Structure formats: structure tokens, C-alpha cells
Coordinates of C-alpha atoms and ligand atoms in Angstrom, one line a residue:
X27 CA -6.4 18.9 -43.6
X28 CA -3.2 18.5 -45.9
X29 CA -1.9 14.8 -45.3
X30 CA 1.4 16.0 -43.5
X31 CA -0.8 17.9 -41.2
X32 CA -2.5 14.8 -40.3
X33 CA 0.9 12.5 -39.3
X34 CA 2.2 15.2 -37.7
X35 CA -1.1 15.2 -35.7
X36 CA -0.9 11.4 -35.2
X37 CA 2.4 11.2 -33.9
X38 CA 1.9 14.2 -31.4
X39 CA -1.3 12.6 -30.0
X40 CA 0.7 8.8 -30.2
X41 CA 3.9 10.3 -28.5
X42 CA 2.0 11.7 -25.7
X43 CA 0.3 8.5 -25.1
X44 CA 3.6 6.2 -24.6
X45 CA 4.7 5.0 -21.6
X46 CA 7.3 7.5 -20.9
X47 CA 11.2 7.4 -19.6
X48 CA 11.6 10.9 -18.4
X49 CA 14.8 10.1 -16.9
X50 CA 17.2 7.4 -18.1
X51 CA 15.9 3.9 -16.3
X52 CA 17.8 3.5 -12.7
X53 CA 19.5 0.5 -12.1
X54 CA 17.0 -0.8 -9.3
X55 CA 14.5 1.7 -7.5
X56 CA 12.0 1.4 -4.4
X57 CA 9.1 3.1 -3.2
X58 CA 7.2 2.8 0.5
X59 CA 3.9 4.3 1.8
X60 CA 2.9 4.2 5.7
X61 CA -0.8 5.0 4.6
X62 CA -3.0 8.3 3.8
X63 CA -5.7 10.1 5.4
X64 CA -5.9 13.7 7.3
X65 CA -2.0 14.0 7.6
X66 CA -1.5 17.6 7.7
X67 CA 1.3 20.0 8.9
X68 CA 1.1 20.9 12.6
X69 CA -0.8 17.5 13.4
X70 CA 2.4 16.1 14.8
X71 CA 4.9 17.0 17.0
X72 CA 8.3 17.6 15.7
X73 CA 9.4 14.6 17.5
X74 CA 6.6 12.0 16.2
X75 CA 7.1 13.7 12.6
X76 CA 10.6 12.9 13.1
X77 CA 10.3 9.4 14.4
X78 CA 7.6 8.6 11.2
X79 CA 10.6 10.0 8.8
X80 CA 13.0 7.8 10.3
X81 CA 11.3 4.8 10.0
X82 CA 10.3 5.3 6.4
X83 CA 13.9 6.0 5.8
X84 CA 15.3 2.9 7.6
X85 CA 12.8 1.4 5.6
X86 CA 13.9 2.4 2.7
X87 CA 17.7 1.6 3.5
X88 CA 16.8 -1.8 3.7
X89 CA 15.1 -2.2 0.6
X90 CA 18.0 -0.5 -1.4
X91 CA 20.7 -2.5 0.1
X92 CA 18.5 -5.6 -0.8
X93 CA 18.4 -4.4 -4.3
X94 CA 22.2 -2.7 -4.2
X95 CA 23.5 -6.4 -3.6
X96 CA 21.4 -8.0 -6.4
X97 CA 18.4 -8.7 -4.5
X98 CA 14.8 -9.5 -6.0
X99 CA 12.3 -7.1 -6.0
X100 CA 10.5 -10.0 -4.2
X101 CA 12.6 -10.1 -1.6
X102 CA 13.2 -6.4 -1.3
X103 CA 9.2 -6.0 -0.7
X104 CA 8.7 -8.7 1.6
X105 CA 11.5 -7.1 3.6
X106 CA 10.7 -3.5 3.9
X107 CA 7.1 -4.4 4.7
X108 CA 8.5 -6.1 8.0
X109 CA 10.2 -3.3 8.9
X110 CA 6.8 -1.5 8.8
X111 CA 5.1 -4.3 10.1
X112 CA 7.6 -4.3 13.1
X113 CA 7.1 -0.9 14.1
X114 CA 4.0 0.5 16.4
X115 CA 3.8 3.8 14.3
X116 CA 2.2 2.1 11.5
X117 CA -1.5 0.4 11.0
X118 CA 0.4 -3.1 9.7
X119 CA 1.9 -5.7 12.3
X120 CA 2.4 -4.5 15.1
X121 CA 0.7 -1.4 15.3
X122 CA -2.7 -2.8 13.7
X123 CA -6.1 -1.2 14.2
X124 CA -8.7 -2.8 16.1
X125 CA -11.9 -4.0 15.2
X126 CA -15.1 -3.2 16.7
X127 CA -15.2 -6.4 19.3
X128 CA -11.5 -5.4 20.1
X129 CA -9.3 -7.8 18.5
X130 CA -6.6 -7.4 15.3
X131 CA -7.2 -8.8 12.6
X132 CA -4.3 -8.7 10.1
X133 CA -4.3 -8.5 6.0
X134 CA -1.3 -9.0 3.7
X135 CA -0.9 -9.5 -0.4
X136 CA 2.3 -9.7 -2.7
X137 CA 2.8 -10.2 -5.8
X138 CA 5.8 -10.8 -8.3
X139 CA 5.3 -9.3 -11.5
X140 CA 8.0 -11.7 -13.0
X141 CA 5.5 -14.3 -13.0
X142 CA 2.0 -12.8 -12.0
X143 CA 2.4 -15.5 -8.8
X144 CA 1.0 -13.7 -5.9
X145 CA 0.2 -15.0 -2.5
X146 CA -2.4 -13.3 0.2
X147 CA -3.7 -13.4 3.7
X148 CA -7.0 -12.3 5.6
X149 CA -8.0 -11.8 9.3
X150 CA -5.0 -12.9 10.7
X151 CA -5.0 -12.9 14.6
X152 CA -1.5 -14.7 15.8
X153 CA 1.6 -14.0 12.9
X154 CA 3.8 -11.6 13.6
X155 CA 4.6 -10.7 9.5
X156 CA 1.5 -11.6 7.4
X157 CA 3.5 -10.3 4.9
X158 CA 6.0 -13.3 5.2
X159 CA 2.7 -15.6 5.3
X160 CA 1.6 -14.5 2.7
X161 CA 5.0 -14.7 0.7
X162 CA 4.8 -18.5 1.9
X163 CA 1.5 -18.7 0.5
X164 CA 2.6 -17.8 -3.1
X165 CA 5.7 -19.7 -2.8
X166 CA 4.4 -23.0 -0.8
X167 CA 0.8 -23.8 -1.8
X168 CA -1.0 -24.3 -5.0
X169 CA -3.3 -21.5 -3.8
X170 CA -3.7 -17.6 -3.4
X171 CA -5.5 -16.6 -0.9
X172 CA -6.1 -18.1 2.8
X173 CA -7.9 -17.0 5.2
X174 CA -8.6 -17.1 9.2
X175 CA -7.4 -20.3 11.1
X176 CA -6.6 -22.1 7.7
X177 CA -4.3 -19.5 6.9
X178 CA -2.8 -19.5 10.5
X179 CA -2.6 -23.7 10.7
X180 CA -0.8 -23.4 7.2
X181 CA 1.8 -20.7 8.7
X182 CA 2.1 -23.2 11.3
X183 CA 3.2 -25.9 9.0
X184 CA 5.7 -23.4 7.7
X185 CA 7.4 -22.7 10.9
X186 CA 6.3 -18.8 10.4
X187 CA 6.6 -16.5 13.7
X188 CA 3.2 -16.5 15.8
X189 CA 3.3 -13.7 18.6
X190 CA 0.1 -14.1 21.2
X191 CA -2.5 -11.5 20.1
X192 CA -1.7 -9.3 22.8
X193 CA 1.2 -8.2 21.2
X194 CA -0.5 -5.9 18.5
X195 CA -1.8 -3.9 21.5
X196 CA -1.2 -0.4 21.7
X197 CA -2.6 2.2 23.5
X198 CA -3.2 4.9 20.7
X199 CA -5.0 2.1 18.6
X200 CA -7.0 0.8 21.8
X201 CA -7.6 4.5 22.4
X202 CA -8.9 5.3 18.8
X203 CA -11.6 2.5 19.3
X204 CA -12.7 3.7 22.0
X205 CA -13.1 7.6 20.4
X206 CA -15.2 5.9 17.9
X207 CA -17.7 3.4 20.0
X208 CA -18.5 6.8 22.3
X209 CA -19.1 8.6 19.1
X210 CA -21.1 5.6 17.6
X211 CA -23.0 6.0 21.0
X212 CA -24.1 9.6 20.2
X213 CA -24.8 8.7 17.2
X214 CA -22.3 11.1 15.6
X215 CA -21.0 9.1 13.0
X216 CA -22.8 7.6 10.5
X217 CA -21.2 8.1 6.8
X218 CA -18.4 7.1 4.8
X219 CA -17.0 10.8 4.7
X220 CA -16.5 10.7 8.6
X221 CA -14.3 7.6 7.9
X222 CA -11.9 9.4 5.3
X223 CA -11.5 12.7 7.2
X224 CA -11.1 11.0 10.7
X225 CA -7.5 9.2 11.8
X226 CA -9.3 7.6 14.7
X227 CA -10.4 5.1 11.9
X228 CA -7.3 4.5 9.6
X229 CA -4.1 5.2 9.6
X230 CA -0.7 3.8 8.5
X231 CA -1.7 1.2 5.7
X232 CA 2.2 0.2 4.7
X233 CA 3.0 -1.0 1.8
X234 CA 6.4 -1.4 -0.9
X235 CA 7.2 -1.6 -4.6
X236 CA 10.3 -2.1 -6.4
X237 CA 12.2 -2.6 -9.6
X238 CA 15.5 -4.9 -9.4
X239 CA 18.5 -5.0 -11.4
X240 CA 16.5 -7.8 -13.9
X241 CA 13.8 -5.4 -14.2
X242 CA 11.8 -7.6 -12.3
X243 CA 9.0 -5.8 -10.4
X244 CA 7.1 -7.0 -7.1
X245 CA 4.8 -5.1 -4.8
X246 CA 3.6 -5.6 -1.2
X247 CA 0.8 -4.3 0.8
X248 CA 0.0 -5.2 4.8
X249 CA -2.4 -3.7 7.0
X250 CA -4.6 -3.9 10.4
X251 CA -7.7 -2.3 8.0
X252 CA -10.0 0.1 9.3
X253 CA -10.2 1.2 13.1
X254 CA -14.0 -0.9 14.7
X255 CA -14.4 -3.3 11.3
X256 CA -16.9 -5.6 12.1
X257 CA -18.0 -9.2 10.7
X258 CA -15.1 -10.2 9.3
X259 CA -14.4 -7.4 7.0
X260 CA -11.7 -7.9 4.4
X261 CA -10.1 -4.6 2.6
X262 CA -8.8 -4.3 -0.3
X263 CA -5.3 -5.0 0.8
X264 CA -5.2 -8.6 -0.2
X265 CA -7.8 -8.2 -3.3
X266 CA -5.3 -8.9 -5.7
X267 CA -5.8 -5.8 -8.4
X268 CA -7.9 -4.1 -5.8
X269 CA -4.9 -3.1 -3.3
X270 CA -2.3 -4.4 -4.5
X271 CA -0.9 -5.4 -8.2
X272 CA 2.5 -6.3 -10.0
X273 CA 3.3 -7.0 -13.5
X274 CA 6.5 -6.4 -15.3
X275 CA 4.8 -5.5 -18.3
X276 CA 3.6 -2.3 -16.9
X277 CA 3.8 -1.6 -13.2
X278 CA 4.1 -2.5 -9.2
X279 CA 1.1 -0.6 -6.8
X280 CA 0.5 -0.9 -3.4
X281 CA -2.3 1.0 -2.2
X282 CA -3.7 2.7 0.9
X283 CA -7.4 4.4 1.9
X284 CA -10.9 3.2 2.1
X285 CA -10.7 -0.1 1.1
X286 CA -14.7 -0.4 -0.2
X287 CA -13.4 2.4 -2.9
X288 CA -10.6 0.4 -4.3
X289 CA -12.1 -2.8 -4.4
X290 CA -14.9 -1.4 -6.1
X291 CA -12.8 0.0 -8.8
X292 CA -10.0 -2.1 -8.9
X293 CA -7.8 0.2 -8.2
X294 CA -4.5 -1.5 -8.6
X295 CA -5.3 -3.4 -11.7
X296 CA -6.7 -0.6 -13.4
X297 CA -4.3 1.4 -13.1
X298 CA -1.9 -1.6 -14.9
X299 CA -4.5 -1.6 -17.3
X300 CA -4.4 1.8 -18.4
X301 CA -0.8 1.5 -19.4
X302 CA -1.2 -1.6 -21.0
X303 CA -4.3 -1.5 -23.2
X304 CA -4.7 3.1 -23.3
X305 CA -0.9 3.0 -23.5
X306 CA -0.7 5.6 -20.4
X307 CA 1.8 7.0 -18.9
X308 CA 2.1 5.6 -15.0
X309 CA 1.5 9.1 -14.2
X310 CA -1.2 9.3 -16.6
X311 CA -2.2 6.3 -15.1
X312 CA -2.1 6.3 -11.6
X313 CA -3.8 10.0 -11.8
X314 CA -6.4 9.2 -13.8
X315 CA -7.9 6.4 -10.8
X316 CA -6.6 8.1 -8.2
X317 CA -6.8 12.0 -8.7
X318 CA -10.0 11.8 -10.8
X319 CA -12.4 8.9 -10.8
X320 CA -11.9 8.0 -7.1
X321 CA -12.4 11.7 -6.3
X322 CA -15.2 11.7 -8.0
X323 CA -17.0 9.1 -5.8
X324 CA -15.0 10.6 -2.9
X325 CA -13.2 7.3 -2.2
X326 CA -10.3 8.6 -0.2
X327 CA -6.5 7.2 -0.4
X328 CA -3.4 7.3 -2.2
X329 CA -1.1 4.5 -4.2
X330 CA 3.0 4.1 -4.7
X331 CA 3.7 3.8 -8.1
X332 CA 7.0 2.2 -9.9
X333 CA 6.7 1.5 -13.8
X334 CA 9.7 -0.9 -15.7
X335 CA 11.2 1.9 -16.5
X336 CA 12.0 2.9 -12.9
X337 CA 9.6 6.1 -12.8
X338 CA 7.4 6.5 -9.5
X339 CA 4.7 8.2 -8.9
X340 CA 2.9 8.4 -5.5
X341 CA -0.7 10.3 -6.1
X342 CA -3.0 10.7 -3.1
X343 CA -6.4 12.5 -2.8
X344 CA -6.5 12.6 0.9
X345 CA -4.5 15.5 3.0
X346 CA -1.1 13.4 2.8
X347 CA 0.3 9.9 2.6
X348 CA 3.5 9.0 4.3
X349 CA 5.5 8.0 1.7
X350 CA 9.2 7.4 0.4
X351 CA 11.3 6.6 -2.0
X352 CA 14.6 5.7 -3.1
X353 CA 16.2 5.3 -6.5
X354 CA 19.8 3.8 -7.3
X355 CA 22.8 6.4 -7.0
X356 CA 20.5 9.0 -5.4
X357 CA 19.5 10.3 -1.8
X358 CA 16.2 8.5 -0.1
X359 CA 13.3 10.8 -0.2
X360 CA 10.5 10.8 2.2
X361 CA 7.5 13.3 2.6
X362 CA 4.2 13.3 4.6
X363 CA 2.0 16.1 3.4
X364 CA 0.9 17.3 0.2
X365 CA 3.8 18.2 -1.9
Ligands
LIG423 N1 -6.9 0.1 2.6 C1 -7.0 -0.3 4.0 C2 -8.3 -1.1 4.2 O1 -9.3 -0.6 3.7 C3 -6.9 0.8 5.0 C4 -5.8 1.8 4.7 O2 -5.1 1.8 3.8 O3 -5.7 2.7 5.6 O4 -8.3 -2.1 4.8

């Protein structure tokens, strides 16, 4: 092959490989998911569908106004996952799954990509926000993960809101459980596909990822886990670089699906990886993991995206994800199902 064959060769096969800036970079951006699994068209009523869109696009508002006034992407995570966190309709806070002896038990991770600080929570019982706990734990200890009563005795110290368990009951979640023990009776269920294909188990994961004005990224992920989880059974929520990642360098995730899948293969950081080291796209990127290798092991779920350029991407393998976003000087967008 003549030598000017060759560089022209090179320099397709390089160009394609660069992070990309399809669009010139926005001044700040955002992106939210309220979880994936079997969310298809004609599951909901117009009026729930409705009520799940206007959340995500409240959401959403808050973030951008956070970031519109000069916010930190830290700030603007922390605060759009409590709007989540706050409302029943989501598997985070308030409207948290059970587990299989009936109680809530709460995960939370965020991380600044400014500084590769991060701060995460596991099987919390009594705070309102563990996103805002675990935002304390990055800021206030020397540590990054807590856990349990010591995370709960450290919230105490820093005068975060504790609500009396009973507040994360709700019916549909109390009513899911109950779905599942009668069909753990029968012996109906017994594989990991009946967890990705049923809602009864998870649903409503939240999580948020943003680029501010400094081109500082952060992302945040909070979640009740899975629907009957039993033994003290962490997710892949606060795994940092399982659920949850953020590094200016390349890229803010926040995940959602079947946990054991993502901490298996990393998700978050690997997808960070890619971009850094294989010099990916975050398209590229996030497809590869998501679209591709988790398929292939049929590990179910979805992530929100946001590279330093400002470009999103929100791949998911299962039926839908709710999911928005919202980029400076343009309209919010939200969706539920596949495209
Ligand atoms: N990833 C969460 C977990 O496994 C659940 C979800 O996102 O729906 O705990």
C-alpha cells in the first residue's frame, strides 16, 4: 500500500476513535434517570405516565437553575437526587423497595470528578436523603464508604434529617413484596431473568449527572435496591465504578439495573475507561458495556451519560428507563420507553 494510502488510513481509523464534540460544548448540561426495567407503552395510565414526566422534569428544572446561577455540578447532583428521593414514584428515599424481612434499606454514592473525592452509604434504615449522607461523608470524614448504624450515628453527628422508618412505606412497594413471597411460595421464581423482566422487583433506581460552567463534572446515584433483598445485600449503587463514577477527564455515570451485573463488570468505571485509555467516544463507550457486553451476559439496566464536552448519552438494554435531560439554552427532554 502506497505510503499516502496508509496515513490517510491512520487518520480515518484515529479520527473515528476521538472523543467526539458533535455539537459545540453547552455551557452547563444535566442528565437524570428514575431507573430501567419492563417500562413499556400502555403499562401506565396516562395519568401515572404523566405524573412520572413531571417529576423528571421538575427534576430537571432544579438542576438547571442550580447550574444557570453558577452552581457546582456537586451541588446540582446532590440536589436533583432529593427531589427523586422525595417523591413516592421512584425506588430512592421515599419510595424504596423492601427487602425480604420487610424493612428499607437505603444506598447512596456521589462523586466529584473535580477531585475524584466521592463519598457513599449502605443499608440505611432512618435518613431521609442518603444522598445528602453521603455527600457529608465525602466532604466530612476521612473515609468513603459507611455503612449501617455507623453510617447513621455519623449522620447524626452531622445534624442530617432522620425520618422514622415508617416513612418509606408505601403500599405499591409493600404490595410488590408481597407478589414476590406468594410467588417464592409456589416456587415460581427462581432465576435471575425473572428479576430483570419483573417490576415487582425493581423499579425507579434515580440517579443525576452534570457538567457546570467550570467543566467540572459530578454524578449521583440513590436507591432502595432490589424488591425482597436479603442478608444485607449491597448493589452496585454505592460501588464506586460499579454504579456510579465521575471524572472530569472523561465522564459522569450513574447507573440503574441488576446490580450483581454492574458490579461484576464495573460498569461505571469501565465505561470511563474506555474513553480514557481506547480513546472512545462516550457513545462508543457507554454502548460498548451497556448495549453489548452486559447483553451478552443478560445483565439488565441502563446508564446516564455526560462527557466534558457536554454530550449525553443514556443507553439501556432493558424495555425503557425513565430518563431526562436538559442542556443550557435548550428545552428539558424526558422519555420512558425505547426511543
Ligand atoms: N441497581 C440497583 C441495585 O441493584 C437497582 C436498580 O437500579 O433498579 O441495587
Amino acid at each position: 500500500m502506497k505510503k499516502w494510502k496508509i496515513s490517510l488510513l491512520a487518520i480515518i481509523v484515529i479520527s473515528s476513535c476521538q472523543p467526539q464534540t458533535k455539537t459545540p460544548r453547552p455551557e452547563f448540561a444535566l442528565a437524570i434517570h428514575g431507573g430501567a426495567g419492563s417500562i413499556k407503552p400502555g403499562q401506565f395510565s396516562p395519568v401515572e405516565e404523566k405524573e412520572f414526566a413531571d417529576k423528571l422534569e421538575e427534576a430537571l428544572k432544579v438542576g438547571y437553575k442550580i447550574l444557570e446561577n453558577g452552581g457546582t455540578s456537586l451541588e446540582c447532583v446532590e440536589k436533583v437526587v432529593n427531589v427523586l428521593e422525595d417523591s413516592p414514584l421512584f425506588n430512592a428515599g421515599k419510595g424504596a423497595v423492601f427487602t425480604n424481612a420487610g424493612t428499607n434499606e437505603l444506598d447512596a454514592a456521589i462523586m466529584d470528578g473535580k477531585t475524584l473525592n466521592a463519598g457513599t452509604v449502605a443499608g440505611i434504615k432512618r435518613v431521609k436523603n442518603p444522598i445528602t449522607l453521603a455527600r457529608l461523608v465525602m466532604m466530612e470524614s476521612p473515609h468513603v464508604m459507611m455503612i449501617g448504624d455507623g453510617a447513621e450515628k455519623f449522620g447524626e453527628m452531622n445534624r442530617v434529617e432522620f425520618v422514622d422508618p415508617e416513612y418509606f412505606y408505601t403500599e405499591r412497594r409493600w404490595e410488590s413484596l408481597q407478589k414476590i413471597l406468594e410467588r417464592e411460595k409456589l416456587s415460581l421464581l427462581d432465576n435471575d431473568n425473572d428479576y430483570d423482566n419483573d417490576n415487582d422487583y425493581k423499579f425507579g433506581t434515580v440517579g443525576c449527572v452534570a457538567l457546570d460552567k467550570d467543566g467540572n463534572l459530578a454524578a449521583a446515584t440513590s436507591t432502595g435496591g432490589m424488591t425482597n433483598k436479603r442478608w444485607g445485600r449491597v448493589g452496585d449503587v454505592p460501588i464506586i465504578g460499579a454504579g456510579t463514577y465521575a471524572d472530569n477527564n472523561t465522564c459522569a455515570i450513574s447507573a440503574t439495573g441488576h446490580g450483581e451485573y454492574f458490579i461484576r463488570n464495573v460498569v461505571a468505571y469501565q465505561i470511563s475507561s474506555l474513553i480514557e485509555h481506547a480513546r472512545l467516544s462516550l457513545e462508543a463507550a457507554a454502548d460498548s458495556v451497556v448495549m453489548r457486553k452486559l447483553v451478552k451476559q443478560n445483565g439488565s439496566g441502563g446508564v446516564i451519560a455526560i462527557d466534558k464536552f457536554g454530550n449525553i448519552s443514556m443507553p439501556f438494554n432493558s424495555e425503557g428507563m425513565f430518563r431526562g435531560s436538559f442542556k443550557a439554552g435548550e428545552e428539558p427532554v424526558v422519555a420512558m420507553f425505547a426511543n
